[in-house]
Short mmCIF file of C-alpha atoms and ligand atoms in Angstrom, two decimals:
data_model
loop_
_atom_site.label_atom_id
_atom_site.label_comp_id
_atom_site.label_asym_id
_atom_site.label_seq_id
_atom_site.Cartn_x
_atom_site.Cartn_y
_atom_site.Cartn_z
CA UNK O 1 18.64 59.83 99.07
CA UNK O 2 17.85 62.24 96.26
CA UNK O 3 20.34 64.51 94.52
CA UNK O 4 18.99 67.82 93.25
CA UNK O 5 20.82 70.23 90.95
CA UNK O 6 18.19 72.97 90.64
CA UNK O 7 16.46 75.33 93.04
CA UNK O 8 13.12 74.33 91.48
CA UNK O 9 13.62 70.66 92.45
CA UNK O 10 14.71 71.56 95.99
CA UNK O 11 11.78 73.94 96.42
CA UNK O 12 9.24 71.41 95.17
CA UNK O 13 10.63 68.75 97.53
CA UNK O 14 10.57 71.23 100.43
CA UNK O 15 6.97 72.21 99.72
CA UNK O 16 5.83 68.58 99.55
CA UNK O 17 7.79 67.66 102.67
CA UNK O 18 6.37 70.50 104.73
CA UNK O 19 2.91 69.76 103.42
CA UNK O 20 3.38 66.19 104.70
CA UNK O 21 4.19 67.64 108.12
CA UNK O 22 7.98 67.27 108.17
CA UNK O 23 10.33 69.87 109.64
CA UNK O 24 13.25 70.52 107.30
CA UNK O 25 16.82 70.75 108.54
CA UNK O 26 19.44 72.27 106.25
CA UNK O 27 23.18 71.66 106.54
CA UNK O 28 25.07 74.05 104.23
CA UNK O 29 28.57 72.83 103.28
CA UNK O 30 31.24 73.30 100.65
CA UNK O 31 31.79 69.53 100.44
CA UNK O 32 34.97 67.57 101.22
CA UNK O 33 32.82 66.29 104.06
CA UNK O 34 34.42 65.05 107.28
CA UNK O 35 33.29 64.11 110.78
CA UNK O 36 32.56 67.76 111.61
CA UNK O 37 29.99 67.92 108.81
CA UNK O 38 28.67 64.49 109.84
CA UNK O 39 28.01 65.83 113.34
CA UNK O 40 25.88 68.63 111.85
CA UNK O 41 23.86 66.14 109.79
CA UNK O 42 23.32 63.99 112.91
CA UNK O 43 22.21 67.01 114.92
CA UNK O 44 19.80 67.94 112.12
CA UNK O 45 18.44 64.39 112.01
CA UNK O 46 17.90 64.59 115.75
CA UNK O 47 15.53 67.54 115.54
CA UNK O 48 14.12 67.60 111.99
CA UNK O 49 12.11 64.99 110.13
CA UNK O 50 14.04 65.50 106.89
CA UNK O 51 17.55 66.79 106.29
CA UNK O 52 18.98 68.42 103.18
CA UNK O 53 22.75 68.80 102.84
CA UNK O 54 23.93 71.41 100.37
CA UNK O 55 27.29 70.95 98.70
CA UNK O 56 28.41 74.10 96.93
CA UNK O 57 31.84 75.69 96.72
CA UNK O 58 30.60 79.26 96.77
CA UNK O 59 32.76 81.48 94.55
CA UNK O 60 31.55 84.76 96.07
CA UNK O 61 33.07 83.99 99.48
CA UNK O 62 36.58 83.52 98.08
CA UNK O 63 38.94 86.43 97.50
CA UNK O 64 40.72 86.77 94.13
CA UNK O 65 43.93 85.19 95.46
CA UNK O 66 42.29 82.51 97.57
CA UNK O 67 41.86 78.78 97.02
CA UNK O 68 38.54 78.61 95.11
CA UNK O 69 40.00 76.60 92.22
CA UNK O 70 41.97 74.17 94.32
CA UNK O 71 39.40 73.78 97.12
CA UNK O 72 39.01 69.99 97.65
CA UNK O 73 36.07 68.45 95.79
CA UNK O 74 34.94 64.88 96.48
CA UNK O 75 31.31 64.65 95.42
CA UNK O 76 30.90 60.86 95.34
CA UNK O 77 32.37 60.37 98.81
CA UNK O 78 30.36 63.33 100.12
CA UNK O 79 27.10 61.80 98.89
CA UNK O 80 28.02 58.47 100.50
CA UNK O 81 28.66 60.23 103.84
CA UNK O 82 25.45 62.27 103.63
CA UNK O 83 23.47 59.13 102.84
CA UNK O 84 25.09 57.13 105.65
CA UNK O 85 24.18 59.91 108.11
CA UNK O 86 20.57 59.81 107.00
CA UNK O 87 20.24 62.89 104.78
CA UNK O 88 17.15 62.80 102.57
CA UNK O 89 18.58 65.16 99.97
CA UNK O 90 21.89 66.43 98.66
CA UNK O 91 21.52 69.78 96.92
CA UNK O 92 24.47 70.41 94.62
CA UNK O 93 23.72 73.30 92.26
CA UNK O 94 26.03 74.75 89.63
CA UNK O 95 27.35 78.27 90.08
CA UNK O 96 25.00 79.46 87.30
CA UNK O 97 22.02 77.95 89.11
CA UNK O 98 22.62 79.93 92.33
CA UNK O 99 23.98 83.02 90.56
CA UNK O 100 21.92 83.35 87.38
CA UNK O 101 23.30 85.54 84.60
CA UNK O 102 23.22 89.16 85.66
CA UNK O 103 22.83 88.37 89.38
CA UNK O 104 23.23 91.67 91.22
CA UNK O 105 21.72 91.00 94.65
CA UNK O 106 23.95 90.45 97.68
CA UNK O 107 23.38 90.28 101.41
CA UNK O 108 25.65 92.56 103.40
CA UNK O 109 25.59 92.31 107.19
CA UNK O 110 27.07 95.70 107.99
CA UNK O 111 29.65 95.98 110.73
CA UNK O 112 29.91 92.30 111.63
CA UNK O 113 31.07 91.43 108.12
CA UNK O 114 34.25 93.45 108.57
CA UNK O 115 35.37 91.82 111.79
CA UNK O 116 37.61 88.79 112.48
CA UNK O 117 37.77 86.73 109.26
CA UNK O 118 35.91 89.52 107.50
CA UNK O 119 38.78 91.90 108.26
CA UNK O 120 41.40 89.67 106.66
CA UNK O 121 39.11 88.33 103.92
CA UNK O 122 37.24 91.36 102.52
CA UNK O 123 33.93 90.33 100.96
CA UNK O 124 34.04 86.85 102.52
CA UNK O 125 31.01 87.25 104.78
CA UNK O 126 29.06 89.05 102.07
CA UNK O 127 29.48 85.92 99.97
CA UNK O 128 28.59 83.64 102.89
CA UNK O 129 25.48 85.62 103.89
CA UNK O 130 24.32 85.79 100.27
CA UNK O 131 24.62 82.08 99.57
CA UNK O 132 23.16 81.00 102.92
CA UNK O 133 20.17 83.32 102.42
CA UNK O 134 19.56 81.76 98.99
CA UNK O 135 19.83 78.25 100.46
CA UNK O 136 17.57 78.91 103.45
CA UNK O 137 14.89 80.41 101.24
CA UNK O 138 15.07 77.68 98.58
CA UNK O 139 15.01 74.84 101.12
CA UNK O 140 12.24 76.45 103.20
CA UNK O 141 14.37 75.32 106.15
CA UNK O 142 12.92 75.23 109.66
CA UNK O 143 16.42 74.94 111.12
CA UNK O 144 19.90 75.36 109.67
CA UNK O 145 22.93 73.78 111.30
CA UNK O 146 26.39 75.37 111.51
CA UNK O 147 29.61 74.57 113.33
CA UNK O 148 31.00 76.69 116.15
CA UNK O 149 34.29 76.11 114.31
CA UNK O 150 33.31 79.11 112.15
CA UNK O 151 32.17 81.22 115.09
CA UNK O 152 32.31 84.60 113.35
CA UNK O 153 30.23 83.16 110.50
CA UNK O 154 27.63 82.08 113.07
CA UNK O 155 27.41 85.65 114.39
CA UNK O 156 26.98 87.05 110.87
CA UNK O 157 24.31 84.48 109.95
CA UNK O 158 22.35 84.93 113.18
CA UNK O 159 22.22 88.67 112.52
CA UNK O 160 21.21 88.08 108.89
CA UNK O 161 18.45 85.60 109.78
CA UNK O 162 17.07 87.99 112.39
CA UNK O 163 17.28 91.05 110.11
CA UNK O 164 15.68 89.35 107.10
CA UNK O 165 13.03 87.81 109.35
CA UNK O 166 13.89 84.40 107.96
CA UNK O 167 11.90 81.53 109.31
CA UNK O 168 14.90 79.27 109.88
CA UNK O 169 16.41 78.92 113.33
CA UNK O 170 20.22 79.00 113.30
CA UNK O 171 21.53 76.05 115.34
CA UNK O 172 25.19 75.89 116.40
CA UNK O 173 27.01 72.58 116.94
CA UNK O 174 30.27 71.99 118.87
CA UNK O 175 33.69 71.86 117.20
CA UNK O 176 34.70 68.32 116.24
CA UNK O 177 38.41 67.66 116.73
CA UNK O 178 40.96 65.00 115.80
CA UNK O 179 42.07 62.89 118.79
CA UNK O 180 45.18 65.10 119.10
CA UNK O 181 43.08 68.29 119.26
CA UNK O 182 43.28 69.68 115.71
CA UNK O 183 39.88 71.05 114.69
CA UNK O 184 38.62 69.17 111.63
CA UNK O 185 38.63 71.27 108.47
CA UNK O 186 38.47 70.51 104.77
CA UNK O 187 41.59 72.68 104.47
CA UNK O 188 43.57 70.31 106.71
CA UNK O 189 44.01 68.30 103.49
CA UNK O 190 46.44 71.01 102.33
CA UNK O 191 48.84 70.43 105.26
CA UNK O 192 52.09 68.50 104.83
CA UNK O 193 52.82 66.03 107.67
CA UNK O 194 55.20 68.58 109.18
CA UNK O 195 52.65 71.40 108.94
CA UNK O 196 50.00 69.10 110.39
CA UNK O 197 52.17 68.75 113.52
CA UNK O 198 52.82 72.50 113.67
CA UNK O 199 49.10 73.22 113.33
CA UNK O 200 48.54 71.61 116.72
CA UNK O 201 49.73 74.91 118.22
CA UNK O 202 46.25 76.31 117.56
CA UNK O 203 44.33 73.78 119.64
CA UNK O 204 47.10 73.74 122.26
CA UNK O 205 46.65 77.48 122.57
CA UNK O 206 42.88 77.15 122.86
CA UNK O 207 43.29 74.64 125.70
CA UNK O 208 45.82 76.92 127.42
CA UNK O 209 43.48 79.92 127.20
CA UNK O 210 40.58 77.82 128.53
CA UNK O 211 42.78 76.71 131.45
CA UNK O 212 43.87 80.27 132.17
CA UNK O 213 40.26 81.50 132.05
CA UNK O 214 39.32 78.68 134.42
CA UNK O 215 41.77 80.10 136.98
CA UNK O 216 39.71 83.28 136.95
CA UNK O 217 41.72 85.34 134.45
CA UNK O 218 39.20 87.60 132.73
CA UNK O 219 41.40 90.28 131.15
CA UNK O 220 41.31 89.93 127.37
CA UNK O 221 44.85 91.35 127.16
CA UNK O 222 46.19 88.61 129.44
CA UNK O 223 44.43 85.85 127.49
CA UNK O 224 45.76 87.22 124.19
CA UNK O 225 49.26 87.56 125.64
CA UNK O 226 49.21 83.92 126.79
CA UNK O 227 48.15 82.87 123.30
CA UNK O 228 50.91 84.92 121.67
CA UNK O 229 53.50 83.26 123.92
CA UNK O 230 52.52 79.84 122.58
CA UNK O 231 52.85 81.03 119.00
CA UNK O 232 56.18 82.71 119.77
CA UNK O 233 57.64 79.20 120.11
CA UNK O 234 56.33 78.37 116.62
CA UNK O 235 58.04 80.74 114.18
CA UNK O 236 56.62 78.79 111.22
CA UNK O 237 53.14 79.98 112.17
CA UNK O 238 52.00 83.47 111.23
CA UNK O 239 49.17 84.92 113.31
CA UNK O 240 46.33 86.49 111.36
CA UNK O 241 44.29 87.51 114.41
CA UNK O 242 43.80 86.65 118.06
CA UNK O 243 40.61 88.25 119.35
CA UNK O 244 38.42 88.29 122.43
CA UNK O 245 34.98 89.50 121.36
CA UNK O 246 31.30 89.58 122.17
CA UNK O 247 30.01 86.58 120.17
CA UNK O 248 26.86 88.41 119.02
CA UNK O 249 28.45 91.67 117.84
CA UNK O 250 32.06 90.52 117.26
CA UNK O 251 33.13 93.73 119.04
CA UNK O 252 36.32 93.39 121.11
CA UNK O 253 35.82 93.24 124.88
CA UNK O 254 38.33 94.14 127.58
CA UNK O 255 36.94 91.74 130.12
CA UNK O 256 35.74 88.25 129.21
CA UNK O 257 32.35 87.12 130.49
CA UNK O 258 30.54 83.80 130.09
CA UNK O 259 29.78 83.40 126.39
CA UNK O 260 32.68 85.58 125.25
CA UNK O 261 34.34 84.32 122.06
CA UNK O 262 38.10 83.76 122.03
CA UNK O 263 39.09 83.22 118.40
CA UNK O 264 42.29 82.75 116.46
CA UNK O 265 43.27 82.55 112.79
CA UNK O 266 46.79 81.68 111.72
CA UNK O 267 48.74 80.70 108.65
CA UNK O 268 50.55 77.39 108.74
CA UNK O 269 52.62 77.59 105.57
CA UNK O 270 50.15 78.54 102.82
CA UNK O 271 47.12 77.27 104.74
CA UNK O 272 44.97 79.54 106.88
CA UNK O 273 43.43 77.74 109.86
CA UNK O 274 40.97 78.95 112.50
CA UNK O 275 40.02 77.77 115.97
CA UNK O 276 38.12 79.19 118.92
CA UNK O 277 36.49 78.62 122.26
CA UNK O 278 33.47 80.10 123.98
CA UNK O 279 34.69 81.03 127.45
CA UNK O 280 32.72 79.46 130.29
P1 LIG Z 1 32.47 74.18 105.20
O1 LIG Z 1 32.17 73.00 104.33
O2 LIG Z 1 33.89 74.27 105.62
O3 LIG Z 1 31.91 75.46 104.64
O4 LIG Z 1 31.68 73.92 106.55
C1 LIG Z 1 30.30 73.63 106.54
C2 LIG Z 1 29.81 73.64 107.94
O5 LIG Z 1 30.51 72.65 108.70
C3 LIG Z 1 30.04 74.98 108.65
O6 LIG Z 1 28.90 75.29 109.43
C4 LIG Z 1 31.23 74.69 109.52
O7 LIG Z 1 31.28 75.49 110.69
C5 LIG Z 1 30.99 73.24 109.88
N1 LIG Z 1 32.22 72.61 110.32
C6 LIG Z 1 33.41 72.63 109.67
N2 LIG Z 1 34.37 72.04 110.42
C7 LIG Z 1 33.77 71.66 111.57
C8 LIG Z 1 34.22 71.02 112.76
N3 LIG Z 1 35.50 70.64 112.93
N4 LIG Z 1 33.33 70.80 113.75
C9 LIG Z 1 32.04 71.19 113.60
N5 LIG Z 1 31.55 71.80 112.52
C10 LIG Z 1 32.40 72.03 111.51
#
């Protein structure tokens, strides 16, 4: 497995690889890799001849009071995981490499960027769309793999890829969970053992909402109310949002239909966690 630090190296490799007839799969990550990331690399391996994993803690998607500086970094272990899963390349640029001095170009997906996580984290999706556009272009990716875990991000990136007429297909992979239901996240590392137990309220709520929807309940208000009741029993958890939205537009819907996104974000102590389900 090769490790590239510059866009020029990645681009040269991508050119040669495509010339040799390989499809390129890209898995963008911020590192601190876990089984959720591994599932994306496996999915990419399954449909692309060569897979590049990017590891870059992207400063432009963090707000001024967010966890950019303390975000977990574990480069050696990440490379070992990427290699074990069959990645051909790890791309780990510096901040200066992706944002050269004087960089003034950003990708703004209007409307969608201000919804869900974008509403509570102003500028977050602008940073995400900008860095993913840079990565997709540099890697000449045929397909890029993302987790449904970040469902609003998927909506933003699909819109961006369509609007910019990017070649890459955006592929979405299922949420990988711990055996007890907690969605894997690099930020789970922040949780104390007690918070880790409390955090299970999120996945419990997702299961409850799925069960309620399976009984035929379609009213968004009823699904949200059921979710709020679960959190009411957990005063240590602070809800950021509970939303029932069209997954493509992130606009709220009154009545859920197949493919509707039910999404939640909540603070467990100082850690903000997200979870969601696509209603059947
Ligand atoms: P991150 O490193 O947190 O920026 O995540 C990189 C990619 O991994 C994103 O597409 C995430 O949606 C995806 N991902 C993170 N956690 C999970 C998970 N539990 N299951 C599936 N994909 C995930």
